[in-house]
Short mmCIF file of C-alpha atoms in Angstrom, two decimals:
data_model
loop_
_atom_site.label_atom_id
_atom_site.label_comp_id
_atom_site.label_asym_id
_atom_site.label_seq_id
_atom_site.Cartn_x
_atom_site.Cartn_y
_atom_site.Cartn_z
CA MET A 1 73.85 88.10 98.44
CA ARG A 2 76.10 87.67 101.46
CA LEU A 3 79.16 89.91 101.24
CA MET A 4 82.11 89.73 103.63
CA ALA A 5 84.74 92.50 103.43
CA LEU A 6 88.16 92.14 105.02
CA VAL A 7 89.89 95.45 105.69
CA ASP A 8 92.83 96.13 108.01
CA TYR A 9 91.21 99.20 109.57
CA TYR A 10 87.57 100.20 109.78
CA LEU A 11 85.16 102.38 111.71
CA PRO A 12 85.28 103.83 114.30
CA GLY A 13 88.94 104.11 113.24
CA PHE A 14 89.98 106.79 110.78
CA LYS A 15 93.78 106.64 110.57
CA GLY A 16 93.68 104.10 107.73
CA GLY A 17 92.52 106.89 105.41
CA GLY A 18 90.71 106.37 102.12
CA PRO A 19 90.16 102.58 102.30
CA VAL A 20 88.06 103.00 105.46
CA ARG A 21 85.75 105.37 103.62
CA SER A 22 85.75 103.25 100.45
CA VAL A 23 84.47 100.17 102.27
CA SER A 24 82.00 102.01 104.51
CA ARG A 25 80.48 103.83 101.55
CA LEU A 26 80.33 100.65 99.49
CA ILE A 27 78.39 98.94 102.28
CA GLU A 28 76.00 101.86 102.67
CA ARG A 29 75.16 101.64 98.98
CA LEU A 30 74.86 97.85 98.87
CA ALA A 31 73.11 97.15 102.14
CA GLY A 32 69.64 97.13 100.58
CA ASP A 33 70.71 94.34 98.22
CA ALA A 34 73.15 92.36 100.36
CA ALA A 35 73.80 91.15 103.87
CA CYS A 36 77.11 92.85 104.65
CA PHE A 37 79.78 91.69 107.09
CA VAL A 38 83.12 93.35 107.84
CA VAL A 39 86.15 91.68 109.42
CA THR A 40 88.77 94.13 110.65
CA ARG A 41 91.50 94.58 113.24
CA ASP A 42 90.51 95.36 116.82
CA ARG A 43 92.42 98.68 116.85
CA ASP A 44 93.17 101.66 114.63
CA LEU A 45 96.34 102.06 112.59
CA GLY A 46 99.37 102.56 114.84
CA ASP A 47 97.45 101.99 118.08
CA THR A 48 98.83 99.56 120.64
CA GLN A 49 95.50 99.04 122.42
CA PRO A 50 92.14 97.78 121.13
CA TYR A 51 89.20 100.13 120.73
CA ALA A 52 87.80 101.05 124.13
CA GLY A 53 84.32 99.76 124.86
CA ILE A 54 84.08 97.54 121.77
CA ALA A 55 83.80 93.77 122.23
CA ARG A 56 86.24 91.67 120.23
CA ALA A 57 85.75 88.39 118.37
CA THR A 58 81.97 88.73 118.09
CA TRP A 59 79.59 90.22 115.55
CA LEU A 60 78.42 93.75 116.34
CA PRO A 61 75.98 95.96 114.42
CA LEU A 62 77.50 99.11 112.91
CA GLY A 63 75.62 101.16 110.36
CA ARG A 64 74.18 98.78 107.77
CA ALA A 65 76.66 95.98 108.42
CA ARG A 66 77.80 93.62 111.13
CA VAL A 67 81.43 94.02 112.13
CA PHE A 68 83.86 91.51 113.66
CA TYR A 69 86.80 93.15 115.46
CA ALA A 70 89.38 90.39 115.19
CA ASP A 71 92.02 89.74 117.81
CA ARG A 72 95.27 88.07 116.80
CA ARG A 73 93.77 84.57 116.96
CA HIS A 74 91.27 85.37 114.24
CA THR A 75 93.75 86.69 111.66
CA THR A 76 95.27 83.24 111.11
CA GLY A 77 94.15 80.74 108.49
CA GLN A 78 92.28 78.69 111.07
CA GLY A 79 90.65 81.77 112.57
CA LEU A 80 89.50 83.16 109.22
CA ARG A 81 88.21 79.78 108.12
CA ALA A 82 86.04 79.70 111.22
CA ILE A 83 84.67 83.16 110.44
CA VAL A 84 83.92 82.16 106.84
CA ALA A 85 82.16 79.02 108.04
CA ASP A 86 80.04 81.18 110.35
CA VAL A 87 79.09 83.81 107.75
CA ARG A 88 78.89 81.54 104.67
CA PRO A 89 79.54 84.47 102.28
CA ASP A 90 78.86 84.32 98.57
CA VAL A 91 81.73 86.73 97.97
CA ILE A 92 84.76 87.94 99.96
CA TYR A 93 86.05 91.46 99.27
CA LEU A 94 89.74 92.10 100.00
CA ASN A 95 90.74 95.72 100.44
CA SER A 96 94.41 95.01 99.66
CA TYR A 97 96.58 92.46 97.89
CA PHE A 98 99.64 92.49 100.14
CA SER A 99 97.99 92.71 103.59
CA LYS A 100 98.04 89.78 106.00
CA PHE A 101 94.29 89.30 105.59
CA ALA A 102 94.72 89.07 101.81
CA ARG A 103 97.66 86.65 101.96
CA VAL A 104 95.74 84.28 104.23
CA VAL A 105 92.52 84.44 102.21
CA LEU A 106 94.29 83.90 98.88
CA ARG A 107 95.96 80.75 100.25
CA LEU A 108 92.62 79.45 101.53
CA HIS A 109 90.95 80.24 98.21
CA ALA A 110 93.62 78.42 96.19
CA ARG A 111 93.17 75.35 98.41
CA GLY A 112 89.37 75.40 98.10
CA ARG A 113 88.89 76.18 101.81
CA LEU A 114 86.41 79.07 101.47
CA ALA A 115 83.27 77.00 100.93
CA GLY A 116 82.91 78.18 97.33
CA ALA A 117 83.02 81.93 98.08
CA ALA A 118 84.19 84.16 95.25
CA VAL A 119 87.08 86.52 95.98
CA VAL A 120 87.28 90.13 94.77
CA VAL A 121 90.56 92.00 95.28
CA ALA A 122 90.83 95.81 95.40
CA PRO A 123 94.59 96.48 95.40
CA ARG A 124 94.27 100.25 96.09
CA GLY A 125 97.25 101.31 93.99
CA GLU A 126 99.61 98.65 95.37
CA PHE A 127 100.74 97.70 91.85
CA SER A 128 101.81 101.17 90.72
CA PRO A 129 105.53 101.32 89.86
CA GLY A 130 106.20 103.64 92.78
CA ALA A 131 104.41 101.41 95.30
CA LEU A 132 106.06 98.23 93.98
CA GLY A 133 109.43 99.95 94.23
CA LEU A 134 109.11 100.07 98.03
CA LYS A 135 110.40 96.84 99.61
CA ALA A 136 110.73 95.68 96.01
CA ALA A 137 112.69 92.46 96.61
CA LYS A 138 110.20 91.22 99.19
CA LYS A 139 107.24 91.98 96.94
CA ARG A 140 108.85 90.37 93.87
CA ALA A 141 109.53 87.22 95.90
CA TYR A 142 105.93 87.05 97.12
CA LEU A 143 104.53 87.60 93.61
CA THR A 144 106.70 84.78 92.28
CA ILE A 145 105.56 82.42 95.03
CA ALA A 146 101.93 83.45 94.51
CA ARG A 147 102.12 82.69 90.78
CA ILE A 148 103.71 79.29 91.37
CA ALA A 149 101.12 78.44 94.04
CA GLY A 150 98.22 79.47 91.80
CA LEU A 151 96.98 82.13 94.22
CA HIS A 152 95.74 84.36 91.38
CA ARG A 153 93.49 81.76 89.77
CA GLY A 154 89.79 82.60 89.87
CA LEU A 155 90.14 86.09 91.34
CA THR A 156 88.10 89.10 90.27
CA TRP A 157 89.97 92.41 90.49
CA HIS A 158 88.22 95.65 91.42
CA LEU A 159 90.25 98.35 89.65
CA THR A 160 89.72 102.05 89.01
CA SER A 161 91.18 102.52 85.53
CA GLU A 162 92.68 100.80 82.49
CA ARG A 163 96.00 102.14 83.70
CA GLU A 164 95.64 100.19 86.94
CA ARG A 165 94.69 97.08 84.96
CA ALA A 166 97.91 97.41 82.97
CA GLU A 167 99.91 97.78 86.19
CA VAL A 168 98.36 94.65 87.72
CA GLU A 169 98.87 92.61 84.55
CA ALA A 170 102.50 93.76 84.29
CA ALA A 171 103.13 92.57 87.86
CA LEU A 172 101.24 89.28 87.59
CA GLY A 173 102.50 88.42 84.12
CA SER A 174 99.06 87.52 82.76
CA ALA A 175 95.66 88.97 81.95
CA VAL A 176 93.38 89.55 84.91
CA HIS A 177 89.64 89.13 85.29
CA ALA A 178 88.82 92.74 86.19
CA PHE A 179 85.91 95.06 86.84
CA ILE A 180 86.84 98.72 86.34
CA SER A 181 84.99 101.56 88.03
CA ARG A 182 85.87 104.84 89.69
CA PRO A 183 84.73 105.03 93.33
CA HIS A 184 81.57 106.88 94.26
CA ILE A 185 82.11 110.52 95.25
CA ASP A 186 79.84 112.36 97.66
CA VAL A 187 80.11 116.11 97.14
CA PRO A 188 78.92 118.00 100.25
CA SER A 189 76.18 120.51 99.61
CA ARG A 190 78.01 123.24 101.51
CA GLU A 191 80.91 125.03 99.90
CA ALA A 192 84.08 126.18 101.58
CA PRO A 193 84.22 129.87 102.46
CA ARG A 194 86.29 132.11 100.24
CA ARG A 195 89.81 132.42 101.69
CA ASP A 196 92.20 135.31 101.22
CA LYS A 197 95.27 134.80 99.06
CA LYS A 198 98.03 137.37 98.80
CA SER A 199 100.82 137.21 96.25
CA GLY A 200 104.02 136.11 97.95
CA THR A 201 102.42 133.75 100.45
CA ALA A 202 100.59 130.41 100.35
CA SER A 203 99.31 127.71 102.66
CA PHE A 204 99.78 124.06 101.60
CA ALA A 205 98.28 120.94 103.16
CA PHE A 206 99.57 117.37 103.07
CA ILE A 207 96.94 114.88 104.25
CA SER A 208 97.89 111.20 104.25
CA ARG A 209 99.53 108.44 106.22
CA ILE A 210 103.18 109.18 106.87
CA VAL A 211 104.80 106.33 104.96
CA PRO A 212 107.30 106.32 102.07
CA LYS A 213 104.59 105.63 99.48
CA LYS A 214 102.91 108.97 100.16
CA ASN A 215 106.22 110.82 99.66
CA LEU A 216 105.98 113.51 102.31
CA SER A 217 109.75 113.94 102.09
CA GLY A 218 109.32 114.90 98.43
CA ALA A 219 106.69 117.49 99.38
CA ILE A 220 109.07 119.03 101.92
CA GLU A 221 112.09 119.05 99.62
CA VAL A 222 110.26 120.89 96.83
CA LEU A 223 109.65 123.82 99.22
CA ARG A 224 113.35 124.49 99.81
CA THR A 225 113.81 126.79 96.80
CA LEU A 226 110.72 128.93 97.39
CA LYS A 227 110.82 132.69 97.38
CA GLY A 228 108.12 134.14 99.56
CA ARG A 229 106.39 132.85 102.70
CA ALA A 230 104.76 129.43 102.80
CA THR A 231 103.41 126.98 105.34
CA LEU A 232 102.97 123.22 105.00
CA SER A 233 100.50 121.66 107.44
CA ILE A 234 101.03 117.90 107.68
CA TYR A 235 98.01 115.82 108.70
CA GLY A 236 98.17 112.06 109.16
CA PRO A 237 99.29 109.24 111.45
CA ILE A 238 103.00 108.50 111.72
CA GLU A 239 102.95 104.91 110.49
CA ASP A 240 106.67 104.60 109.74
CA ALA A 241 108.81 106.14 112.51
CA ALA A 242 112.10 105.83 110.60
CA TYR A 243 110.62 107.58 107.58
CA TRP A 244 109.19 110.33 109.80
CA ARG A 245 112.68 110.99 111.18
CA ARG A 246 113.86 111.42 107.60
CA CYS A 247 111.05 113.91 107.00
CA GLN A 248 111.96 115.81 110.16
CA GLY A 249 115.49 116.10 108.84
CA ALA A 250 114.16 117.59 105.62
CA MET A 251 111.98 120.01 107.60
CA SER A 252 115.00 121.22 109.57
CA ARG A 253 116.69 122.23 106.31
CA LEU A 254 113.85 124.46 105.11
CA PRO A 255 114.57 128.19 104.91
CA ALA A 256 113.24 130.45 107.67
CA HIS A 257 110.40 131.80 105.51
CA VAL A 258 108.98 128.28 104.95
CA HIS A 259 107.36 126.57 107.93
CA ALA A 260 106.32 122.90 108.03
CA GLU A 261 104.46 121.40 110.98
CA HIS A 262 102.89 118.03 111.82
CA VAL A 263 99.39 118.86 113.03
CA GLY A 264 98.41 115.27 113.88
CA SER A 265 95.87 112.73 112.69
CA LEU A 266 92.66 114.09 111.22
CA PRO A 267 89.24 112.40 111.61
CA HIS A 268 87.36 112.16 108.34
CA GLU A 269 84.69 114.60 109.45
CA GLY A 270 87.39 117.24 109.91
CA VAL A 271 89.02 116.90 106.47
CA PHE A 272 86.73 119.31 104.61
CA ASP A 273 87.14 122.07 107.19
CA ALA A 274 90.91 121.57 107.33
CA LEU A 275 91.23 121.82 103.55
CA SER A 276 89.00 124.89 103.59
CA ARG A 277 91.70 126.67 105.60
CA HIS A 278 94.47 126.01 103.06
CA HIS A 279 95.12 127.18 99.53
CA PHE A 280 96.52 124.01 97.94
CA LEU A 281 96.82 120.27 98.57
CA LEU A 282 100.37 119.04 97.94
CA LEU A 283 100.63 115.27 97.34
CA PRO A 284 103.65 113.95 95.35
CA THR A 285 102.54 110.37 96.00
CA LEU A 286 104.33 107.34 94.56
CA GLY A 287 101.01 105.70 93.68
CA GLU A 288 97.25 106.05 94.19
CA ASN A 289 94.52 104.06 92.51
CA PHE A 290 92.09 106.87 93.38
CA GLY A 291 92.98 109.15 96.29
CA HIS A 292 89.96 110.16 98.37
CA VAL A 293 91.74 113.17 99.82
CA ILE A 294 92.20 114.51 96.27
CA ALA A 295 88.44 114.43 95.73
CA GLU A 296 87.88 115.99 99.15
CA ALA A 297 90.31 118.81 98.38
CA LEU A 298 88.49 119.59 95.14
CA CYS A 299 85.18 119.56 97.02
CA ALA A 300 86.63 122.19 99.36
CA GLY A 301 87.72 124.32 96.41
CA CYS A 302 91.35 123.53 97.19
CA PRO A 303 93.38 123.07 93.98
CA VAL A 304 95.75 120.11 94.06
CA ILE A 305 99.37 119.54 93.06
CA LEU A 306 99.92 115.85 92.36
CA SER A 307 102.42 113.40 91.00
CA ASP A 308 101.63 111.57 87.78
CA GLN A 309 100.99 108.37 89.74
CA THR A 310 97.23 108.90 90.22
CA PRO A 311 94.23 108.68 87.85
CA TRP A 312 93.68 112.44 88.17
CA THR A 313 95.46 113.26 84.92
CA ASP A 314 93.29 116.10 83.56
CA LEU A 315 93.60 118.59 86.41
CA GLU A 316 95.55 121.16 84.45
CA ALA A 317 93.18 120.98 81.47
CA ARG A 318 90.29 121.62 83.87
CA GLY A 319 92.10 124.45 85.63
CA ALA A 320 91.80 122.62 88.96
CA GLY A 321 95.46 121.89 89.70
CA TRP A 322 98.58 120.27 88.29
CA THR A 323 99.81 116.74 87.59
CA ILE A 324 103.61 116.54 87.47
CA ALA A 325 105.95 113.62 86.79
CA LEU A 326 107.96 112.76 89.88
CA ARG A 327 111.26 113.16 88.03
CA GLU A 328 110.46 116.72 86.86
CA THR A 329 112.04 118.51 89.82
CA GLN A 330 112.24 121.88 88.11
CA ARG A 331 108.56 121.81 87.14
CA TRP A 332 107.60 120.99 90.73
CA GLN A 333 109.59 123.98 91.94
CA GLU A 334 108.15 126.28 89.27
CA THR A 335 104.59 125.20 90.04
CA ILE A 336 104.96 125.68 93.79
CA GLN A 337 106.47 129.12 93.16
CA ARG A 338 103.53 129.97 90.90
CA CYS A 339 101.18 129.04 93.73
CA VAL A 340 103.01 131.34 96.13
CA ASP A 341 103.03 134.19 93.60
CA MET A 342 99.34 133.76 92.70
CA ARG A 343 97.07 136.72 93.40
CA SER A 344 93.71 136.54 95.15
CA GLU A 345 91.40 136.75 92.12
CA GLU A 346 93.33 134.13 90.14
CA PHE A 347 93.25 131.79 93.14
CA HIS A 348 89.53 132.38 93.67
CA GLN A 349 88.80 131.46 90.05
CA MET A 350 90.92 128.33 90.32
CA SER A 351 89.15 127.38 93.54
CA GLN A 352 85.78 127.67 91.78
CA ARG A 353 87.02 125.52 88.88
CA ALA A 354 88.21 122.85 91.33
CA ARG A 355 84.75 122.62 92.87
CA ALA A 356 83.02 122.59 89.47
CA TYR A 357 85.35 119.85 88.24
CA ILE A 358 84.65 117.46 91.13
CA GLU A 359 80.90 118.02 90.74
CA THR A 360 81.22 116.87 87.12
CA VAL A 361 83.31 113.84 88.11
CA ALA A 362 80.86 112.91 90.88
CA ALA A 363 77.96 112.88 88.44
CA GLU A 364 79.79 110.21 86.44
CA SER A 365 81.01 108.10 89.38
CA VAL A 366 80.07 104.50 90.05
CA CYS A 367 76.60 103.69 91.38
CA ALA A 368 75.40 100.85 93.60
CA ASN A 369 74.12 98.88 90.60
CA ASP A 370 77.65 98.74 89.16
CA GLU A 371 79.07 97.34 92.39
CA ARG A 372 76.27 94.83 92.82
CA ASP A 373 76.82 93.68 89.24
CA MET A 374 80.53 93.28 89.95
CA PHE A 375 79.92 91.01 92.93
CA GLU A 376 77.27 88.96 91.13
CA HIS A 377 79.60 88.57 88.17
CA ALA A 378 82.42 87.46 90.49
CA ILE A 379 80.14 84.82 92.02
CA GLN A 380 79.25 83.44 88.59
CA PHE A 381 82.93 83.47 87.56
CA GLU A 382 83.86 81.46 90.65
CA ARG A 383 81.09 78.93 90.01
CA SER A 384 82.11 78.54 86.37
CA LEU A 385 85.61 77.53 87.52
CA ASN A 386 84.56 75.48 90.53
CA PRO A 387 81.01 74.15 90.10
CA ARG A 388 79.37 73.19 93.38
#
């Protein structure tokens, strides 16, 4: 099998967050059964300059794949057609539905310009109500045009839950040909050291791209009513400057006993250690199809406080955190206050439950055979619709 993945940001970049890890891990698991190629941008998220010391517009070995760092010429329809003609993939994996790469590939696929390659789309939570509510008019217009142009015909969708399937079908207005699996989770063998926790104080972490979808402003606002001392350490690239200014305004209105600070971007290898220094992960996101940082927090024994727009819906039942509807402002405030008031032994027990929970989830996560079956099934689906 020849697999070509198109992802906006890839290694050695890290600012793109979870999708970078999703694709790199997928390739590591599949490489024994497939020739893997990755097409990505020539720079990391938010960077104005290409990666230093990396040749562009040529195939380079990286891990168990070959990677093409595309300059602007190769992100057009003509440029991507040339890359497809060179690779001759059996299947093309899109790590987004709304990205420029995806829009170009879907047009080429609808016009039969991909030499018979199947197309698998992983929308990464882009169809959640919260995510669709951002730039809603523009997205509705594109979805309408895509339906009229037949861009959804013959696609296979890589989704993480039946809930995500329902969201995609609600947006597209028809049933989708989907493969549902939760991403693979690697739990590190080492455990985070036990951290002190005194009643009346707590340390929260927010780790994500700083964009409206991740709802950092909501995380800041919920801290305004706290009694006791708290810190919020914000990790992640500032992708939306206007939104960051809004967040800074919210930070300036926090009481003196609550401190919020932007620490900067965090390489993946530093996430576990960073989470090990905090008591809780705070992520009132508007939509996640999975949320790698959630799994990483649980691995570090860091209980999580989430919106109800993720698949992690059983946290409270497992004693590993809380899932709260975005509209339930009072419950957010009560939960954050409970975290601040929590004593050391109660926190330590919750930390242990968080780690035990993710170990259970990891044992049930998707394996390489599932992903290989998905791609082979997508190839057969494409051939059934468009026989060679």
